[in-house]
Structure formats: C-alpha cells, structure tokens
Tab-separated table of C-alpha atoms in Angstrom:
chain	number	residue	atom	x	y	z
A	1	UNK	CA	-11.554	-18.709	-8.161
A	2	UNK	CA	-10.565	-15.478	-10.448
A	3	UNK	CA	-7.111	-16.592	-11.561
A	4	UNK	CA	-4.365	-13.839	-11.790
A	5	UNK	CA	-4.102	-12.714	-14.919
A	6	UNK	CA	-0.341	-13.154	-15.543
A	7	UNK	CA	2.731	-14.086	-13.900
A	8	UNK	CA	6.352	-13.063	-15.324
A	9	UNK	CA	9.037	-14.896	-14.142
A	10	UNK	CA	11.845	-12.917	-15.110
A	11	UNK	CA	13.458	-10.033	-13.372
A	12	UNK	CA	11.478	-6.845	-13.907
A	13	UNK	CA	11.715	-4.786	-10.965
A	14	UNK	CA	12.512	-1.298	-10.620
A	15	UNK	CA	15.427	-1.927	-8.224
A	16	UNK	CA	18.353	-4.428	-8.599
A	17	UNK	CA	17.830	-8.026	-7.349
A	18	UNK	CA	20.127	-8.688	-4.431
A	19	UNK	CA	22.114	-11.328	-3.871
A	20	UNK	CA	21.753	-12.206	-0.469
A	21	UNK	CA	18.105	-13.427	-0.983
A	22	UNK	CA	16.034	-15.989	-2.658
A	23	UNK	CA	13.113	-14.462	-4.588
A	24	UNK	CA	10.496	-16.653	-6.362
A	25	UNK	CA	6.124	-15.833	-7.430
A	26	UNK	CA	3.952	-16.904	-5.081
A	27	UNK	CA	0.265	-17.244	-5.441
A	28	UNK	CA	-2.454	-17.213	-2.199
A	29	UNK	CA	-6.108	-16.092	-2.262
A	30	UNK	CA	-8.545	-13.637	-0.876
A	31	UNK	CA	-11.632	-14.748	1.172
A	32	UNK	CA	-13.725	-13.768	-1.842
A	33	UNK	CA	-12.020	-16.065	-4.166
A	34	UNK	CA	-9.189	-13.827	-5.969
A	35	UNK	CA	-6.224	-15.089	-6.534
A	36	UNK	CA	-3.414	-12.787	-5.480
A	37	UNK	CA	0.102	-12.848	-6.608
A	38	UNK	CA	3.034	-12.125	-4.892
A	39	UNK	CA	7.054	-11.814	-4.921
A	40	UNK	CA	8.529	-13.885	-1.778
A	41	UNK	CA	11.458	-12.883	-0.385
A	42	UNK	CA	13.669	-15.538	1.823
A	43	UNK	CA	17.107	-14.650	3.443
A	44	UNK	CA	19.909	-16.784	2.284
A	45	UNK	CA	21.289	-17.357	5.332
A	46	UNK	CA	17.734	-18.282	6.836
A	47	UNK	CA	16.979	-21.035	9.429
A	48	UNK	CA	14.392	-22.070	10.813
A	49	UNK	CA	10.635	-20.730	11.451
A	50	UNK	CA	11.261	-16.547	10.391
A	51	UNK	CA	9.439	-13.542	11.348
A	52	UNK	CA	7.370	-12.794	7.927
A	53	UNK	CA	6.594	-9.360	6.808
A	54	UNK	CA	3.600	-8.681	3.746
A	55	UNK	CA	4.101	-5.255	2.180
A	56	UNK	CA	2.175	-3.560	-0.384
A	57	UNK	CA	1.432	-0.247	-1.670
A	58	UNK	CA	1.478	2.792	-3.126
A	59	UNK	CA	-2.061	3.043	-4.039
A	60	UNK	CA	-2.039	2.257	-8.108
A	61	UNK	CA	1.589	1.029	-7.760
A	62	UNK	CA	2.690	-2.656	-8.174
A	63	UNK	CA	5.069	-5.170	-6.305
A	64	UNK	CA	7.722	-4.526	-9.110
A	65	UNK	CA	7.988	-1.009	-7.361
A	66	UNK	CA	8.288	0.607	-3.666
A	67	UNK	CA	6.912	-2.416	-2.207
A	68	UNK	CA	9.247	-4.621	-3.916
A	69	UNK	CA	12.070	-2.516	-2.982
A	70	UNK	CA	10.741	-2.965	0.774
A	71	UNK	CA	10.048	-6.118	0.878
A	72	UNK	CA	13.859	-7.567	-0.402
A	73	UNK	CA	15.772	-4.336	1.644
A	74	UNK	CA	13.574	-6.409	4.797
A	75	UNK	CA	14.510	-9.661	3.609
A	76	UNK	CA	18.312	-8.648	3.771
A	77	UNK	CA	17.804	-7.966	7.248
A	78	UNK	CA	16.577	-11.939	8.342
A	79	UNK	CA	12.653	-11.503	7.692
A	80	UNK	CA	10.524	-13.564	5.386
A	81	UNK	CA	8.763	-10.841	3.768
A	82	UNK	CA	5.956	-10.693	0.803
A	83	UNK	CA	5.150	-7.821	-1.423
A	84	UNK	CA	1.797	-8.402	-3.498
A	85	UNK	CA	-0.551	-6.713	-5.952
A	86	UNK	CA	-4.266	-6.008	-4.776
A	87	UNK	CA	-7.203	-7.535	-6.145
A	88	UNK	CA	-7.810	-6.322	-9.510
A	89	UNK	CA	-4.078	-5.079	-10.110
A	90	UNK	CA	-0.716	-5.868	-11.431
A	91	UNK	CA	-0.596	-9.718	-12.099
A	92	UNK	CA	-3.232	-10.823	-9.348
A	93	UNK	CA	-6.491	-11.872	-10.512
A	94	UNK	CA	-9.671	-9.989	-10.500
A	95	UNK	CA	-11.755	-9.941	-13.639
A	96	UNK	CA	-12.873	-6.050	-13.605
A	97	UNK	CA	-9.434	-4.319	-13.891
A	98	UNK	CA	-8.703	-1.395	-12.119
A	99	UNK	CA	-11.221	-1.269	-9.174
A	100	UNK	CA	-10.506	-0.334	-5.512
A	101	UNK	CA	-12.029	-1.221	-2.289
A	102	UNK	CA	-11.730	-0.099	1.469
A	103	UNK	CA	-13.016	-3.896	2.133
A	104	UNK	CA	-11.463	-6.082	-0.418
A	105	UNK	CA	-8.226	-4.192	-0.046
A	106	UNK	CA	-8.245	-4.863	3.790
A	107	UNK	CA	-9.016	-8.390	2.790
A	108	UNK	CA	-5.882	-8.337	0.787
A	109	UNK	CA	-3.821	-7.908	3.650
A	110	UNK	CA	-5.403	-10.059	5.629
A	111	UNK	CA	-4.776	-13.098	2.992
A	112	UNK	CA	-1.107	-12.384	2.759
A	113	UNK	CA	-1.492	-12.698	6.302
A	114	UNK	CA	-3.698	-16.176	5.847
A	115	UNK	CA	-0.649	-17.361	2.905
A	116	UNK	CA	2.486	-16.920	5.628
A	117	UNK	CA	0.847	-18.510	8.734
A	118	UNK	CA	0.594	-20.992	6.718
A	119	UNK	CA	4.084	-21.620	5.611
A	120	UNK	CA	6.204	-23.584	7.044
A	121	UNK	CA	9.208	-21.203	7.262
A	122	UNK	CA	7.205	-18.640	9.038
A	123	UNK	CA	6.370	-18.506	12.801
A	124	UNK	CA	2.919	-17.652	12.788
A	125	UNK	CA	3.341	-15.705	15.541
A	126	UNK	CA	5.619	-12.768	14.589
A	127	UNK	CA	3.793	-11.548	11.247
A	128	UNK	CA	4.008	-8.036	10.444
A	129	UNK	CA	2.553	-5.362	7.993
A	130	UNK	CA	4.344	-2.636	5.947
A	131	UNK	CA	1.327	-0.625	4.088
A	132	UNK	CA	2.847	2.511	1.660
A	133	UNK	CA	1.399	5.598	0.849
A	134	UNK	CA	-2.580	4.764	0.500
A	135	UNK	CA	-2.007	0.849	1.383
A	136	UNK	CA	-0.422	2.802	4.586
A	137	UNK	CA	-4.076	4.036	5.469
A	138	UNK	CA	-4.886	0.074	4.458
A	139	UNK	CA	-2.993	-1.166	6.775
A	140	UNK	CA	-4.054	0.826	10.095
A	141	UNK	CA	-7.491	-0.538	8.798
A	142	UNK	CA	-5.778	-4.571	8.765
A	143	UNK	CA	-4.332	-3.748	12.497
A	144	UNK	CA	-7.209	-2.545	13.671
A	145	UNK	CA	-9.180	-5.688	12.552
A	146	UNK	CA	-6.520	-8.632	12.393
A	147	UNK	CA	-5.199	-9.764	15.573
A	148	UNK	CA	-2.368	-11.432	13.847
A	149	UNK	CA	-0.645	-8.889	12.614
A	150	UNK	CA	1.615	-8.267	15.660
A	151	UNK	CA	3.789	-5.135	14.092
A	152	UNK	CA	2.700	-2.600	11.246
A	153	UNK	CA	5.018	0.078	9.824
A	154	UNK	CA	3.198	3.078	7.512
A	155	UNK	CA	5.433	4.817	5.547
A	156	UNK	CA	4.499	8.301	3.422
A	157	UNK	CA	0.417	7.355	4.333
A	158	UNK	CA	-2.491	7.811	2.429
A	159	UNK	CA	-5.472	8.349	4.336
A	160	UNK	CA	-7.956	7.023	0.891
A	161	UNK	CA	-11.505	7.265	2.458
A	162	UNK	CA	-10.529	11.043	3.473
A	163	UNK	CA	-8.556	12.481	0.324
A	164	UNK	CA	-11.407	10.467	-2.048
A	165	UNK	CA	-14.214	11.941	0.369
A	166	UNK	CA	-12.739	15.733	0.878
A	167	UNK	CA	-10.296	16.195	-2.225
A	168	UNK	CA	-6.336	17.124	-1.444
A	169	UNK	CA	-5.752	19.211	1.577
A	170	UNK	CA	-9.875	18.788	2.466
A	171	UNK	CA	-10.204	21.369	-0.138
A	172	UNK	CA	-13.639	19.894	-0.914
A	173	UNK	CA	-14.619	18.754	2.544
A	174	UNK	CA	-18.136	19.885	2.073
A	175	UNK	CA	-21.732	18.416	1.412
A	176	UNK	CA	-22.297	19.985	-1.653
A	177	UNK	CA	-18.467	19.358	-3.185
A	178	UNK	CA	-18.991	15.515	-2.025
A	179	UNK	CA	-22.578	15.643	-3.881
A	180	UNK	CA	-21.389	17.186	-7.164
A	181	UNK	CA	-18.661	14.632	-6.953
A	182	UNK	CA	-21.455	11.772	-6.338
A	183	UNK	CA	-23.502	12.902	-9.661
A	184	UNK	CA	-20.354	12.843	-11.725
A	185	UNK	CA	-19.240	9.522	-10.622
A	186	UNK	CA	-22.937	7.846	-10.959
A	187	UNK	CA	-23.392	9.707	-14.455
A	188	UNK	CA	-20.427	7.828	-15.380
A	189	UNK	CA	-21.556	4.553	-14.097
A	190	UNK	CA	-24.083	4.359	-16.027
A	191	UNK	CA	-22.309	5.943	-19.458
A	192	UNK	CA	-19.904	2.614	-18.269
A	193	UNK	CA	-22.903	0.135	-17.698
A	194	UNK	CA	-24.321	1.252	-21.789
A	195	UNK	CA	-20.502	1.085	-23.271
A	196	UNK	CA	-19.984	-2.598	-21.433
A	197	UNK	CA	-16.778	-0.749	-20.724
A	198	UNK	CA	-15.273	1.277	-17.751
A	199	UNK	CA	-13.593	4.333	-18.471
A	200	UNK	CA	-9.864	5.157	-17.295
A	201	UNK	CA	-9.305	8.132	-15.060
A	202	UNK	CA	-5.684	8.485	-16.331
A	203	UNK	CA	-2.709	8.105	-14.370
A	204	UNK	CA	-0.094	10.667	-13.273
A	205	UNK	CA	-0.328	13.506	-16.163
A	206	UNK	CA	2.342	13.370	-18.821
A	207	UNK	CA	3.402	15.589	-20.572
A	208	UNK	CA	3.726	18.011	-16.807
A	209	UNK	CA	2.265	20.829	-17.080
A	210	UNK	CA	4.845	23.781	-16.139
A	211	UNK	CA	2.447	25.024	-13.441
A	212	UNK	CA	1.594	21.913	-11.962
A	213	UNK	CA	2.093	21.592	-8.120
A	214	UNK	CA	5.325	20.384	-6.358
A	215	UNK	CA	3.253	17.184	-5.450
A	216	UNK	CA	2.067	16.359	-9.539
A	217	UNK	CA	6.110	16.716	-9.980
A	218	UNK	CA	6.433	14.644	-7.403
A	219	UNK	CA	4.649	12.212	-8.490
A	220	UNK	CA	6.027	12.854	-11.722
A	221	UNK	CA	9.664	12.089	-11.139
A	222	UNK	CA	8.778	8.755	-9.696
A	223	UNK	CA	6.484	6.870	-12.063
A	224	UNK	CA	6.359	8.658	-15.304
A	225	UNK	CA	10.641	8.222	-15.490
A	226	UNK	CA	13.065	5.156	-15.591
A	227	UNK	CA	13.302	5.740	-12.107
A	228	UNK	CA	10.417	4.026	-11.163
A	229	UNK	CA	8.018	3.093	-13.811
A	230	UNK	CA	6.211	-0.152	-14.561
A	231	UNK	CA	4.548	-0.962	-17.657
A	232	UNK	CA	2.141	-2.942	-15.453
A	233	UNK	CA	1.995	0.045	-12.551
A	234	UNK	CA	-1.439	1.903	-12.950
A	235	UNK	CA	-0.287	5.175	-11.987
A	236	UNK	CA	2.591	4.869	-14.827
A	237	UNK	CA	-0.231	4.472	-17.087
A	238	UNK	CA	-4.020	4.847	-17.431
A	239	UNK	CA	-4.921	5.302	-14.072
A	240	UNK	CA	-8.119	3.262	-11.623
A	241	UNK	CA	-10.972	3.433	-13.509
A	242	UNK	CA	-12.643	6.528	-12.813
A	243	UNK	CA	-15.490	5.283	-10.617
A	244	UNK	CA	-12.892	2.691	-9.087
A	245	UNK	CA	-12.429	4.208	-5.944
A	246	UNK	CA	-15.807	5.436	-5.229
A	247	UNK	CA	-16.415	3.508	-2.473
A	248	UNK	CA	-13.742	5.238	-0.250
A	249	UNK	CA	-15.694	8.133	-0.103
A	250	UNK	CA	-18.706	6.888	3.057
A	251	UNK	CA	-16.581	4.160	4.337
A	252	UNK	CA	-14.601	5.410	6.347
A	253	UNK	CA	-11.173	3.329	6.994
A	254	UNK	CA	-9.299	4.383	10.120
A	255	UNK	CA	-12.863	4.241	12.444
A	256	UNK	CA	-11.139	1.988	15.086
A	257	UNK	CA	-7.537	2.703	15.359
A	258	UNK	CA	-7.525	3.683	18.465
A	259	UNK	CA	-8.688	0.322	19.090
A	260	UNK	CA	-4.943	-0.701	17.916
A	261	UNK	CA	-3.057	-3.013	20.495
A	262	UNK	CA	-0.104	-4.199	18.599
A	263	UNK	CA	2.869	-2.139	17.547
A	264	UNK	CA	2.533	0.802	15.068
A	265	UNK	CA	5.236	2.778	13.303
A	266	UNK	CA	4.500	5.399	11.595
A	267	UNK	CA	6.655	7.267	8.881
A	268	UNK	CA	6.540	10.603	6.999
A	269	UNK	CA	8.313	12.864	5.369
A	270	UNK	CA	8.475	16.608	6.711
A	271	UNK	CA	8.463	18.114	3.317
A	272	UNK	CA	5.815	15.672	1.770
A	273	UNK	CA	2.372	16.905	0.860
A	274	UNK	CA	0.865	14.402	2.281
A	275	UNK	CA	2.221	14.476	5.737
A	276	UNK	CA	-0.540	15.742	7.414
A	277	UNK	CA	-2.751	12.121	6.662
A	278	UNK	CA	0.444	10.694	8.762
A	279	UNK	CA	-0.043	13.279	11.141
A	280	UNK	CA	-3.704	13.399	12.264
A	281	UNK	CA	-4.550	9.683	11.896
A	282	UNK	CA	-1.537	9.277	14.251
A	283	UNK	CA	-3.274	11.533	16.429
A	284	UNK	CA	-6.558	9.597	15.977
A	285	UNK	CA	-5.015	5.896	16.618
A	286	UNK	CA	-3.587	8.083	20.586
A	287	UNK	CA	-6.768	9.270	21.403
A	288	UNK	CA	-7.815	7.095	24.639
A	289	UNK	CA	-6.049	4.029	23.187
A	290	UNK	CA	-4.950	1.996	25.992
A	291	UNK	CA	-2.196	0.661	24.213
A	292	UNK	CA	-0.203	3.739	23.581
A	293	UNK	CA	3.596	3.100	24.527
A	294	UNK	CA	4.121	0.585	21.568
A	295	UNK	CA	3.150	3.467	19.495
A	296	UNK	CA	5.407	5.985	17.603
A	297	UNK	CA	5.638	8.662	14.799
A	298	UNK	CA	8.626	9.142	13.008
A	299	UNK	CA	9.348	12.138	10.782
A	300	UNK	CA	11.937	12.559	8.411
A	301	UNK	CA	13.261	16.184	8.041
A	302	UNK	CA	13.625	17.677	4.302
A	303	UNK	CA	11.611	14.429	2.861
A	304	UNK	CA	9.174	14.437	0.163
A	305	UNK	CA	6.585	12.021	-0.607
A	306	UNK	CA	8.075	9.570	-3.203
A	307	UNK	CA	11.441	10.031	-1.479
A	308	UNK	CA	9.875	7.030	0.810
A	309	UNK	CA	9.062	4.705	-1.946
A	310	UNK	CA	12.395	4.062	-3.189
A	311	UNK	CA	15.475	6.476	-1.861
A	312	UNK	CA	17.458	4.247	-0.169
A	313	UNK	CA	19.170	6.846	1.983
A	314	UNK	CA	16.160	8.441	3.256
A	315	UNK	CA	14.309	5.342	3.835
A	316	UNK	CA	14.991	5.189	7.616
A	317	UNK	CA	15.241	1.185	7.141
A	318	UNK	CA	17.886	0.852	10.150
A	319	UNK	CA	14.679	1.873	12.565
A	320	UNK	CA	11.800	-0.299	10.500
A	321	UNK	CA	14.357	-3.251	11.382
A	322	UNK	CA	14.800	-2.251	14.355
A	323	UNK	CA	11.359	-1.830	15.420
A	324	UNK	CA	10.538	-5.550	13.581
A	325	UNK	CA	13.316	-7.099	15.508
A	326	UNK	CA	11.694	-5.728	18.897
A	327	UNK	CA	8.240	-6.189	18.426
A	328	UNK	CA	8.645	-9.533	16.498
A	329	UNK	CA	10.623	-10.884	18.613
C-alpha cells in the first residue's frame, strides 16, 4: 500500500466550516494500492442509510478547495458526501508526486465509490458523482464505466485528453503540433530519468503578466489570492510535473458516453473559456444514446470559469440538489 503522505486534522479549508455538519479525514484505497484521503461530510440531522455523493476536482486543485466547498454545501442539503485528493496529490498517497492519469484518475472515483458502499450510513444504491473542471471530464469517464454511480453532476468541465492532445481552443489540433509536443515531453523524460528528479511545469503564473488572457486572470484571481489558495493545491504552486499529464494526450476519455444510462447534469458558465468542452462532449454523450431524457445541460448566463468553483451565488446548488434528490431517490 502507498500510504498518504499526510493528514492535517485541523481546519484548513478555503471556505468556512458549517455548522450543520459533521466533518472528519477519511482514508480508502485505489485498486492499485494508493491510499486516498478524503474529507467526509455527514448531515447533523442525518438518519439512517443516506444518499452519498464523492466530489473531486479542479484538475491540480485539492479537497481544501472547490470540492470541499461542494461537498459540505451538499452535505447541508441531507447527502453523505466525500471530497478527496487524486492519487499522487494533496494528502493522498502516491510516491511520485505530481503525476496524472486518464486511468488511475478514473480509478479514483471509482474507489470513493468502493469506500461509501461500504459504509454503513450510505445506501449503496443512491451514490452519486460531482467531477469539477478537468475531474468533470473524469467523471463522464467513471459514468460511463461504473454502473454504480446512479447520478453525476459536471460543473465548469475540463475535457483533459482533448485540451492536453490539441492545446486551448484546439489551437494545436494537428499532427505535427501533437509531434513537436511528443519530442519535448520525451526529451524531458529522459533529462528527468538522468537528474533522478522530475521537473515542475509551474502552476498558474505569478506575478500576471498585464497581457495575459481573461482566462490566466481567471485563473489568477482564484488560486494565486486568499480567495482560494492552498499551500498544498498544485495549481497555487509548482504545478504537475511537466510530463505528468502526458498520457491524456492518445487516451482518449469521453469514448463511450453516449453509452451513459444513469443521470447526467451538466454545468457551465456562458462567459467561461472553457464552455465549449461542456458544450460538445454534451453533444457527444446525445448522440444515439438511448438513454437521453435523464440527460440535461445547464448554462449559467454572465459566468466565468472559476465563478463555479467557489461563488456561492452563482453556483446553481438549488438545481444540483434538486436533481440528487430526484435521481437518488
């Protein structure tokens, strides 16, 4: 087993703790032996077997962040929920720091799902998913392949496999782009395999540059001020490694979404940059799916990207409950 690395037990989210739940750390493991680590959040005013919601995401956040802020917000509302760090993140195990995987990542899910079946304050059969930003993408992927998971909500989606395979806006979606980028990366494994160490690819810039674009600000705003960094948060700080997502780029994640029976919400922003991942894998998960009226996209006029990890009044978390209560029911 690769024990997690750490595991604080006082208060160090970036949002308040509330008072109408019990919180405590949690530990479960992957099929591949990682230990995982995980914030559990219980209603006060709970009884008997709950629904159970795992949550996780953004891509290079941690638990102490959106997914945190998700997880208790759900918890208020009657549902067992569990926001966790990925393999190789935050305070879960994994002894290479800092790596990604479309498979492992997947697996993550899948083991939250494994840890609350389990529990005896769960009803094993109303477990749901909430994937952010690129753990939105992540998720898809988990419904697509888990027939547990009876409800999944995306919210402000990454598509990782396409944005690590074509670049932002598919501004590289060509052979020769994706081939340049395949020489860099493998130059640098091996620079990484001499130094017995892997080199960081940096987190969100700081200082901003004046010109950067709206989306870098974006970004920005969220995890490089009090607002919502995390000392333990890689995109606060030094970043994946730079050949730690490198796998995303020929495996594909969202192949068999349209394969999707259970219940899928999907969230955006109108204004975000990223809305268009939202958009066409939405598109992708209709196309001949035979399950298509427990289906639904949901787009928030005026919204940005990061206005969906942790803006409480744009968070549209009156319709995620909603949808839970129905489809969990």
């Amino acid at each position: 087993m690769q024990k997690a690395h750490i595991m604080t037990q006082e208060w160090d989210k970036t949002f308040p703790k509330s008072e109408k739940v019990e919180h405590q750390k949690v530990t479960f493991h992957n099929r591949y032996g990682i230990e995982l680590v995980g914030d559990l959040y219980t209603p006060k005013s709970a009884q008997g077997r709950l629904p159970a919601i795992a949550v996780c995401g953004p891509f290079g956040a941690v638990k102490e962040q959106a997914s945190g802020l998700y997880a208790q917000t759900m918890a208020e509302q009657g549902f067992l929920t569990l926001a966790f760090d990925p393999s190789f993140t935050g305070e879960s195990g994994g002894d290479i720091r800092y790596m990604s995987s479309p498979d492992i990542n997947t697996e993550d899910f899948q083991a939250a799902v494994d840890y609350l079946s389990t529990l005896e304050t769960v009803d094993a059969d109303r477990i749901g998913i909430i994937g952010i930003c690129g753990w939105g993408g992540l998720a898809l992927n988990t419904a697509a392949l888990d027939t547990r998971v009876k409800a999944t909500v995306t919210s402000t989606m990454y598509d990782m496999a396409r944005i690590n395979a074509n670049g932002y806006f598919d501004s590289e979606d060509s052979a020769d782009a994706r081939y340049a980028k395949r020489v860099a990366l493998n130059t640098q494994r091996t620079q990484d395999y001499r130094n017995g160490t892997y080199a960081l690819g940096g987190g969100v810039v700081d200082p901003l540059p004046e010109d950067a674009p709206f989306f870098v600000k974006d970004y920005y705003d969220y995890y490089k001020t009090p607002r919502g960094y995390h000392a333990r948060s890689l995109n606060s700080n030094g970043g994946w490694n730079v050949i730690g997502c490198m796998s995303f780029m020929n495996q594909p994640i969202l192949r068999y979404s349209n394969e999707i029976r259970s219940a899928v919400l999907m969230i955006h922003g109108e204004k975000a940059h990223s809305c268009y991942f939202t958009k066409d894998a939405y598109a992708h998960m209709m196309e001949g799916n035979a399950y298509p009226d427990n289906k639904e996209l949901l787009i928030i006029p005026g919204a940005v990207h990061t206005d969906l990890y942790d803006r409480t009044d744009v968070i549209p978390f009156d319709k995620i409950t909603e949808f839970f209560r129905k489809e969990l029911h």
